[in-house]
PDB file of C-alpha atoms in Angstrom:
ATOM      1  CA  GLY A   1    -179.341  28.537 272.781  1.00  0.00           C
ATOM      2  CA  GLN A   2    -175.236  28.662 272.814  1.00  0.00           C
ATOM      3  CA  GLN A   3    -173.727  31.004 274.406  1.00  0.00           C
ATOM      4  CA  VAL A   4    -169.483  30.928 274.513  1.00  0.00           C
ATOM      5  CA  MET A   5    -168.204  33.744 276.397  1.00  0.00           C
ATOM      6  CA  GLN A   6    -165.216  36.041 275.505  1.00  0.00           C
ATOM      7  CA  ILE A   7    -163.653  38.452 277.426  1.00  0.00           C
ATOM      8  CA  PRO A   8    -162.319  41.246 276.757  1.00  0.00           C
ATOM      9  CA  GLN A   9    -164.455  42.911 275.044  1.00  0.00           C
ATOM     10  CA  TYR A  10    -161.042  45.247 274.626  1.00  0.00           C
ATOM     11  CA  GLN A  11    -157.702  45.741 275.368  1.00  0.00           C
ATOM     12  CA  HIS A  12    -155.649  48.130 275.266  1.00  0.00           C
ATOM     13  CA  VAL A  13    -151.680  47.427 275.085  1.00  0.00           C
ATOM     14  CA  GLN A  14    -148.432  48.756 274.809  1.00  0.00           C
ATOM     15  CA  GLU A  15    -146.275  47.738 272.180  1.00  0.00           C
ATOM     16  CA  GLY A  16    -143.998  44.215 272.950  1.00  0.00           C
ATOM     17  CA  GLU A  17    -146.871  43.546 276.358  1.00  0.00           C
ATOM     18  CA  ASP A  18    -148.398  40.899 276.666  1.00  0.00           C
ATOM     19  CA  PHE A  19    -151.828  39.398 275.287  1.00  0.00           C
ATOM     20  CA  THR A  20    -154.516  37.220 275.879  1.00  0.00           C
ATOM     21  CA  THR A  21    -158.460  36.768 275.345  1.00  0.00           C
ATOM     22  CA  TYR A  22    -161.012  34.123 277.096  1.00  0.00           C
ATOM     23  CA  CYS A  23    -163.370  32.180 276.282  1.00  0.00           C
ATOM     24  CA  ASN A  24    -165.540  30.497 278.249  1.00  0.00           C
ATOM     25  CA  SER A  25    -168.706  28.142 277.494  1.00  0.00           C
ATOM     26  CA  SER A  26    -171.348  26.487 280.479  1.00  0.00           C
ATOM     27  CA  THR A  27    -171.457  23.527 278.180  1.00  0.00           C
ATOM     28  CA  THR A  28    -169.055  20.966 276.717  1.00  0.00           C
ATOM     29  CA  LEU A  29    -167.794  21.681 273.543  1.00  0.00           C
ATOM     30  CA  SER A  30    -166.613  19.517 270.584  1.00  0.00           C
ATOM     31  CA  ASN A  31    -164.115  22.210 269.209  1.00  0.00           C
ATOM     32  CA  ILE A  32    -163.379  25.687 269.600  1.00  0.00           C
ATOM     33  CA  GLN A  33    -161.966  27.904 266.278  1.00  0.00           C
ATOM     34  CA  TRP A  34    -160.026  30.921 266.660  1.00  0.00           C
ATOM     35  CA  TYR A  35    -160.331  33.681 264.504  1.00  0.00           C
ATOM     36  CA  LYS A  36    -158.274  37.672 263.733  1.00  0.00           C
ATOM     37  CA  GLN A  37    -160.359  39.812 261.922  1.00  0.00           C
ATOM     38  CA  ARG A  38    -158.866  43.210 260.929  1.00  0.00           C
ATOM     39  CA  PRO A  39    -160.153  46.861 260.802  1.00  0.00           C
ATOM     40  CA  GLY A  40    -162.234  46.751 257.684  1.00  0.00           C
ATOM     41  CA  GLY A  41    -161.561  43.053 256.918  1.00  0.00           C
ATOM     42  CA  HIS A  42    -163.461  39.888 256.816  1.00  0.00           C
ATOM     43  CA  PRO A  43    -162.680  37.433 260.177  1.00  0.00           C
ATOM     44  CA  VAL A  44    -159.900  34.549 259.291  1.00  0.00           C
ATOM     45  CA  PHE A  45    -159.868  31.081 260.382  1.00  0.00           C
ATOM     46  CA  LEU A  46    -156.588  31.043 262.846  1.00  0.00           C
ATOM     47  CA  ILE A  47    -156.338  27.737 264.596  1.00  0.00           C
ATOM     48  CA  GLN A  48    -158.481  24.618 266.063  1.00  0.00           C
ATOM     49  CA  LEU A  49    -158.108  22.701 268.865  1.00  0.00           C
ATOM     50  CA  VAL A  50    -159.938  19.951 269.146  1.00  0.00           C
ATOM     51  CA  LYS A  51    -158.477  17.651 271.947  1.00  0.00           C
ATOM     52  CA  SER A  52    -158.499  18.717 276.121  1.00  0.00           C
ATOM     53  CA  GLY A  53    -155.495  20.524 276.948  1.00  0.00           C
ATOM     54  CA  GLU A  54    -155.154  21.153 274.028  1.00  0.00           C
ATOM     55  CA  VAL A  55    -151.433  23.165 273.290  1.00  0.00           C
ATOM     56  CA  LYS A  56    -150.994  24.716 269.950  1.00  0.00           C
ATOM     57  CA  LYS A  57    -148.496  27.929 269.138  1.00  0.00           C
ATOM     58  CA  GLN A  58    -148.407  30.076 266.120  1.00  0.00           C
ATOM     59  CA  LYS A  59    -145.187  31.971 266.423  1.00  0.00           C
ATOM     60  CA  ARG A  60    -146.092  34.717 269.248  1.00  0.00           C
ATOM     61  CA  LEU A  61    -149.615  33.237 269.274  1.00  0.00           C
ATOM     62  CA  THR A  62    -150.711  30.443 272.462  1.00  0.00           C
ATOM     63  CA  PHE A  63    -153.944  28.705 272.460  1.00  0.00           C
ATOM     64  CA  GLN A  64    -154.884  26.256 274.646  1.00  0.00           C
ATOM     65  CA  PHE A  65    -157.990  24.641 275.430  1.00  0.00           C
ATOM     66  CA  GLY A  66    -159.693  23.215 278.378  1.00  0.00           C
ATOM     67  CA  GLU A  67    -159.038  20.320 279.836  1.00  0.00           C
ATOM     68  CA  ALA A  68    -163.094  20.153 280.911  1.00  0.00           C
ATOM     69  CA  LYS A  69    -163.134  21.646 277.705  1.00  0.00           C
ATOM     70  CA  LYS A  70    -165.054  24.342 278.197  1.00  0.00           C
ATOM     71  CA  ASN A  71    -162.181  27.097 278.006  1.00  0.00           C
ATOM     72  CA  SER A  72    -160.163  28.329 276.074  1.00  0.00           C
ATOM     73  CA  SER A  73    -157.774  31.758 275.869  1.00  0.00           C
ATOM     74  CA  LEU A  74    -155.180  33.018 273.450  1.00  0.00           C
ATOM     75  CA  HIS A  75    -152.023  34.381 274.443  1.00  0.00           C
ATOM     76  CA  ILE A  76    -149.617  37.130 272.616  1.00  0.00           C
ATOM     77  CA  THR A  77    -146.125  37.347 273.597  1.00  0.00           C
ATOM     78  CA  ALA A  78    -144.802  40.705 272.855  1.00  0.00           C
ATOM     79  CA  THR A  79    -147.473  41.957 271.004  1.00  0.00           C
ATOM     80  CA  GLN A  80    -146.682  44.557 267.852  1.00  0.00           C
ATOM     81  CA  THR A  81    -148.700  46.608 266.123  1.00  0.00           C
ATOM     82  CA  THR A  82    -149.652  43.841 263.094  1.00  0.00           C
ATOM     83  CA  ASP A  83    -151.734  41.940 265.618  1.00  0.00           C
ATOM     84  CA  VAL A  84    -154.304  44.823 266.094  1.00  0.00           C
ATOM     85  CA  GLY A  85    -157.919  43.450 265.297  1.00  0.00           C
ATOM     86  CA  THR A  86    -161.113  41.289 266.471  1.00  0.00           C
ATOM     87  CA  TYR A  87    -159.470  37.873 268.015  1.00  0.00           C
ATOM     88  CA  PHE A  88    -163.386  35.907 267.703  1.00  0.00           C
ATOM     89  CA  CYS A  89    -163.601  32.491 268.852  1.00  0.00           C
ATOM     90  CA  ALA A  90    -166.048  29.944 267.962  1.00  0.00           C
ATOM     91  CA  GLY A  91    -166.896  26.794 270.171  1.00  0.00           C
ATOM     92  CA  LEU A  92    -168.022  23.810 268.089  1.00  0.00           C
ATOM     93  CA  TYR A  93    -171.421  22.005 270.040  1.00  0.00           C
ATOM     94  CA  SER A  94    -173.216  18.469 269.379  1.00  0.00           C
ATOM     95  CA  GLY A  95    -175.747  17.448 270.016  1.00  0.00           C
ATOM     96  CA  ALA A  96    -178.990  15.272 269.325  1.00  0.00           C
ATOM     97  CA  GLY A  97    -177.205  14.544 265.487  1.00  0.00           C
ATOM     98  CA  SER A  98    -176.380  18.360 265.043  1.00  0.00           C
ATOM     99  CA  TYR A  99    -173.628  20.844 265.198  1.00  0.00           C
ATOM    100  CA  GLN A 100    -173.552  24.489 265.352  1.00  0.00           C
ATOM    101  CA  LEU A 101    -170.930  27.104 265.583  1.00  0.00           C
ATOM    102  CA  THR A 102    -170.712  29.987 268.058  1.00  0.00           C
ATOM    103  CA  PHE A 103    -169.580  32.598 268.339  1.00  0.00           C
ATOM    104  CA  GLY A 104    -168.224  34.873 270.999  1.00  0.00           C
ATOM    105  CA  LYS A 105    -168.323  38.670 270.799  1.00  0.00           C
ATOM    106  CA  GLY A 106    -164.436  38.631 270.321  1.00  0.00           C
ATOM    107  CA  THR A 107    -162.080  40.800 271.746  1.00  0.00           C
ATOM    108  CA  LYS A 108    -160.623  44.156 269.940  1.00  0.00           C
ATOM    109  CA  LEU A 109    -156.770  44.563 270.213  1.00  0.00           C
ATOM    110  CA  SER A 110    -155.367  47.883 270.031  1.00  0.00           C
ATOM    111  CA  VAL A 111    -151.403  48.295 270.151  1.00  0.00           C
ATOM    112  CA  ILE A 112    -150.052  51.483 271.263  1.00  0.00           C
ATOM    113  CA  PRO A 113    -146.456  51.675 269.337  1.00  0.00           C
TER     114      PRO A 113
ATOM    115  CA  GLY B   1    -156.676  27.392 249.941  1.00  0.00           C
ATOM    116  CA  ALA B   2    -160.051  28.141 250.352  1.00  0.00           C
ATOM    117  CA  VAL B   3    -161.227  31.106 249.440  1.00  0.00           C
ATOM    118  CA  VAL B   4    -164.304  32.365 249.173  1.00  0.00           C
ATOM    119  CA  SER B   5    -165.959  35.413 247.227  1.00  0.00           C
ATOM    120  CA  GLN B   6    -168.213  38.043 247.776  1.00  0.00           C
ATOM    121  CA  HIS B   7    -169.949  40.190 246.044  1.00  0.00           C
ATOM    122  CA  PRO B   8    -170.815  43.524 245.419  1.00  0.00           C
ATOM    123  CA  SER B   9    -169.079  44.543 248.443  1.00  0.00           C
ATOM    124  CA  ARG B  10    -170.895  47.818 248.947  1.00  0.00           C
ATOM    125  CA  VAL B  11    -174.207  48.397 248.321  1.00  0.00           C
ATOM    126  CA  ILE B  12    -176.320  51.905 248.162  1.00  0.00           C
ATOM    127  CA  CYS B  13    -179.647  51.898 246.832  1.00  0.00           C
ATOM    128  CA  LYS B  14    -182.793  53.563 247.995  1.00  0.00           C
ATOM    129  CA  SER B  15    -184.984  52.167 250.248  1.00  0.00           C
ATOM    130  CA  GLY B  16    -187.408  49.577 248.700  1.00  0.00           C
ATOM    131  CA  THR B  17    -185.218  48.188 246.514  1.00  0.00           C
ATOM    132  CA  SER B  18    -184.286  44.516 246.940  1.00  0.00           C
ATOM    133  CA  VAL B  19    -180.577  43.700 246.954  1.00  0.00           C
ATOM    134  CA  LYS B  20    -178.917  40.560 246.121  1.00  0.00           C
ATOM    135  CA  ILE B  21    -175.389  39.409 247.299  1.00  0.00           C
ATOM    136  CA  GLU B  22    -173.213  36.390 246.306  1.00  0.00           C
ATOM    137  CA  CYS B  23    -170.896  34.460 248.013  1.00  0.00           C
ATOM    138  CA  ARG B  24    -169.296  31.822 245.723  1.00  0.00           C
ATOM    139  CA  SER B  25    -166.288  29.280 247.242  1.00  0.00           C
ATOM    140  CA  LEU B  26    -163.763  29.988 244.483  1.00  0.00           C
ATOM    141  CA  ASP B  27    -161.196  26.722 245.212  1.00  0.00           C
ATOM    142  CA  PHE B  28    -163.381  24.131 247.073  1.00  0.00           C
ATOM    143  CA  GLN B  29    -167.249  22.753 247.220  1.00  0.00           C
ATOM    144  CA  ALA B  30    -168.649  24.459 249.282  1.00  0.00           C
ATOM    145  CA  THR B  31    -170.973  21.802 251.821  1.00  0.00           C
ATOM    146  CA  THR B  32    -172.398  24.532 253.971  1.00  0.00           C
ATOM    147  CA  MET B  33    -172.830  28.374 253.650  1.00  0.00           C
ATOM    148  CA  PHE B  34    -172.813  30.475 256.375  1.00  0.00           C
ATOM    149  CA  TRP B  35    -174.591  34.489 256.269  1.00  0.00           C
ATOM    150  CA  TYR B  36    -174.299  36.959 258.713  1.00  0.00           C
ATOM    151  CA  ARG B  37    -174.706  40.069 259.865  1.00  0.00           C
ATOM    152  CA  GLN B  38    -172.351  42.182 261.434  1.00  0.00           C
ATOM    153  CA  PHE B  39    -173.086  45.919 262.945  1.00  0.00           C
ATOM    154  CA  PRO B  40    -169.773  48.282 263.800  1.00  0.00           C
ATOM    155  CA  LYS B  41    -168.336  47.222 266.921  1.00  0.00           C
ATOM    156  CA  LYS B  42    -170.059  44.171 267.215  1.00  0.00           C
ATOM    157  CA  SER B  43    -169.522  40.540 266.684  1.00  0.00           C
ATOM    158  CA  LEU B  44    -171.335  38.348 264.168  1.00  0.00           C
ATOM    159  CA  MET B  45    -174.730  37.593 264.494  1.00  0.00           C
ATOM    160  CA  LEU B  46    -175.669  34.295 261.831  1.00  0.00           C
ATOM    161  CA  MET B  47    -178.771  34.811 260.286  1.00  0.00           C
ATOM    162  CA  ALA B  48    -179.125  31.819 258.257  1.00  0.00           C
ATOM    163  CA  THR B  49    -177.192  28.656 257.561  1.00  0.00           C
ATOM    164  CA  SER B  50    -177.743  26.524 254.532  1.00  0.00           C
ATOM    165  CA  ASN B  51    -176.487  23.638 252.773  1.00  0.00           C
ATOM    166  CA  GLU B  52    -176.590  22.556 248.360  1.00  0.00           C
ATOM    167  CA  GLY B  53    -180.112  21.809 247.327  1.00  0.00           C
ATOM    168  CA  SER B  54    -182.107  22.914 250.916  1.00  0.00           C
ATOM    169  CA  LYS B  55    -183.648  25.010 252.178  1.00  0.00           C
ATOM    170  CA  ALA B  56    -181.585  27.076 254.874  1.00  0.00           C
ATOM    171  CA  THR B  57    -182.031  26.913 258.619  1.00  0.00           C
ATOM    172  CA  TYR B  58    -183.206  30.734 259.704  1.00  0.00           C
ATOM    173  CA  GLU B  59    -182.167  31.181 262.991  1.00  0.00           C
ATOM    174  CA  GLN B  60    -184.274  32.985 265.626  1.00  0.00           C
ATOM    175  CA  GLY B  61    -185.857  36.654 264.683  1.00  0.00           C
ATOM    176  CA  VAL B  62    -184.844  36.495 261.329  1.00  0.00           C
ATOM    177  CA  GLU B  63    -187.602  36.558 258.413  1.00  0.00           C
ATOM    178  CA  LYS B  64    -187.437  34.524 256.003  1.00  0.00           C
ATOM    179  CA  ASP B  65    -189.502  36.446 254.037  1.00  0.00           C
ATOM    180  CA  LYS B  66    -187.204  39.365 254.201  1.00  0.00           C
ATOM    181  CA  PHE B  67    -184.072  37.848 253.430  1.00  0.00           C
ATOM    182  CA  LEU B  68    -184.183  35.019 250.491  1.00  0.00           C
ATOM    183  CA  ILE B  69    -180.767  32.369 249.988  1.00  0.00           C
ATOM    184  CA  ASN B  70    -180.082  30.238 247.662  1.00  0.00           C
ATOM    185  CA  HIS B  71    -178.332  27.447 247.559  1.00  0.00           C
ATOM    186  CA  ALA B  72    -178.234  26.367 244.444  1.00  0.00           C
ATOM    187  CA  SER B  73    -174.894  24.859 244.000  1.00  0.00           C
ATOM    188  CA  LEU B  74    -171.397  23.323 245.760  1.00  0.00           C
ATOM    189  CA  THR B  75    -169.828  26.807 245.204  1.00  0.00           C
ATOM    190  CA  LEU B  76    -172.952  29.280 245.445  1.00  0.00           C
ATOM    191  CA  SER B  77    -174.976  31.265 247.738  1.00  0.00           C
ATOM    192  CA  THR B  78    -177.587  33.905 247.525  1.00  0.00           C
ATOM    193  CA  LEU B  79    -178.854  36.630 249.980  1.00  0.00           C
ATOM    194  CA  THR B  80    -181.449  38.596 248.684  1.00  0.00           C
ATOM    195  CA  VAL B  81    -182.399  41.456 251.156  1.00  0.00           C
ATOM    196  CA  THR B  82    -185.845  41.861 249.656  1.00  0.00           C
ATOM    197  CA  SER B  83    -187.651  45.638 249.613  1.00  0.00           C
ATOM    198  CA  ALA B  84    -184.271  46.554 251.895  1.00  0.00           C
ATOM    199  CA  HIS B  85    -185.125  49.931 254.784  1.00  0.00           C
ATOM    200  CA  PRO B  86    -182.170  51.614 256.131  1.00  0.00           C
ATOM    201  CA  GLU B  87    -182.491  49.737 259.562  1.00  0.00           C
ATOM    202  CA  ASP B  88    -181.489  46.749 257.544  1.00  0.00           C
ATOM    203  CA  SER B  89    -178.382  48.495 256.725  1.00  0.00           C
ATOM    204  CA  SER B  90    -175.735  47.016 257.705  1.00  0.00           C
ATOM    205  CA  PHE B  91    -172.306  44.405 257.386  1.00  0.00           C
ATOM    206  CA  TYR B  92    -173.231  41.148 255.523  1.00  0.00           C
ATOM    207  CA  ILE B  93    -170.939  38.658 255.469  1.00  0.00           C
ATOM    208  CA  CYS B  94    -171.084  34.811 254.063  1.00  0.00           C
ATOM    209  CA  SER B  95    -168.557  32.237 254.776  1.00  0.00           C
ATOM    210  CA  ALA B  96    -168.447  28.426 253.310  1.00  0.00           C
ATOM    211  CA  THR B  97    -167.215  25.005 254.619  1.00  0.00           C
ATOM    212  CA  GLY B  98    -166.027  22.303 253.188  1.00  0.00           C
ATOM    213  CA  THR B  99    -167.065  18.780 253.604  1.00  0.00           C
ATOM    214  CA  GLY B 100    -166.661  17.131 257.064  1.00  0.00           C
ATOM    215  CA  ILE B 101    -168.217  18.477 260.950  1.00  0.00           C
ATOM    216  CA  GLY B 102    -166.436  20.858 262.494  1.00  0.00           C
ATOM    217  CA  GLN B 103    -164.820  22.532 259.367  1.00  0.00           C
ATOM    218  CA  PRO B 104    -163.492  25.960 259.489  1.00  0.00           C
ATOM    219  CA  GLN B 105    -165.183  28.817 258.657  1.00  0.00           C
ATOM    220  CA  HIS B 106    -163.329  30.307 255.515  1.00  0.00           C
ATOM    221  CA  PHE B 107    -165.181  34.069 254.667  1.00  0.00           C
ATOM    222  CA  GLY B 108    -166.225  36.507 252.072  1.00  0.00           C
ATOM    223  CA  ASP B 109    -164.939  40.368 252.513  1.00  0.00           C
ATOM    224  CA  GLY B 110    -168.181  40.858 252.988  1.00  0.00           C
ATOM    225  CA  THR B 111    -170.496  43.305 251.443  1.00  0.00           C
ATOM    226  CA  ARG B 112    -171.321  46.658 253.059  1.00  0.00           C
ATOM    227  CA  LEU B 113    -175.409  47.897 252.405  1.00  0.00           C
ATOM    228  CA  SER B 114    -176.048  51.222 253.072  1.00  0.00           C
ATOM    229  CA  ILE B 115    -180.675  51.786 252.381  1.00  0.00           C
ATOM    230  CA  LEU B 116    -181.105  55.537 252.054  1.00  0.00           C
TER     231      LEU B 116
END
């Protein structure tokens, strides 16, 4: 099946430092979604990117979708302890009249106060 | 909006017991519901996809007779782990989407299943 590769698996940063997680697909995506899962919680939808080269911002979070719609990134500026959690990307694949959302393995972010 | 309620949140039971987990969309009609399994410090493993009124589509390697899924209405899907064994212990989490292609998934709080 389709796979979405997400790196890094873990990231430890000092509070105030920036953080970036990357997702890559070998084939073109219809869209890409980002989710955040706090420790002990469930994934929560953050945003969806659809257009080639799209960039969206949510306060300190910047989401990008590559020109070829095969990769995406999430960048957090000046991390805070509230940013702790695992960030998942999920790529939507389409083909033969069906759609499949595939999650990356996630990047676990730890923020040292 | 888009609240998904999953019940129970925690189950501890003996080996051989069957366990039913409910997933409800509270404020929207869930055309499609998904069931995932998540191992500690691991990603979400999709088990099956269910559409209201039709049979669930199971992912490769997931036993359909072991994990029974019913999606009887647009607001309720159930997962029954039949004759559960210790290796079935895990965190099971459901999600639901509304009508439309590529809609975001809204997750329940998950169920921590422990089989003794």
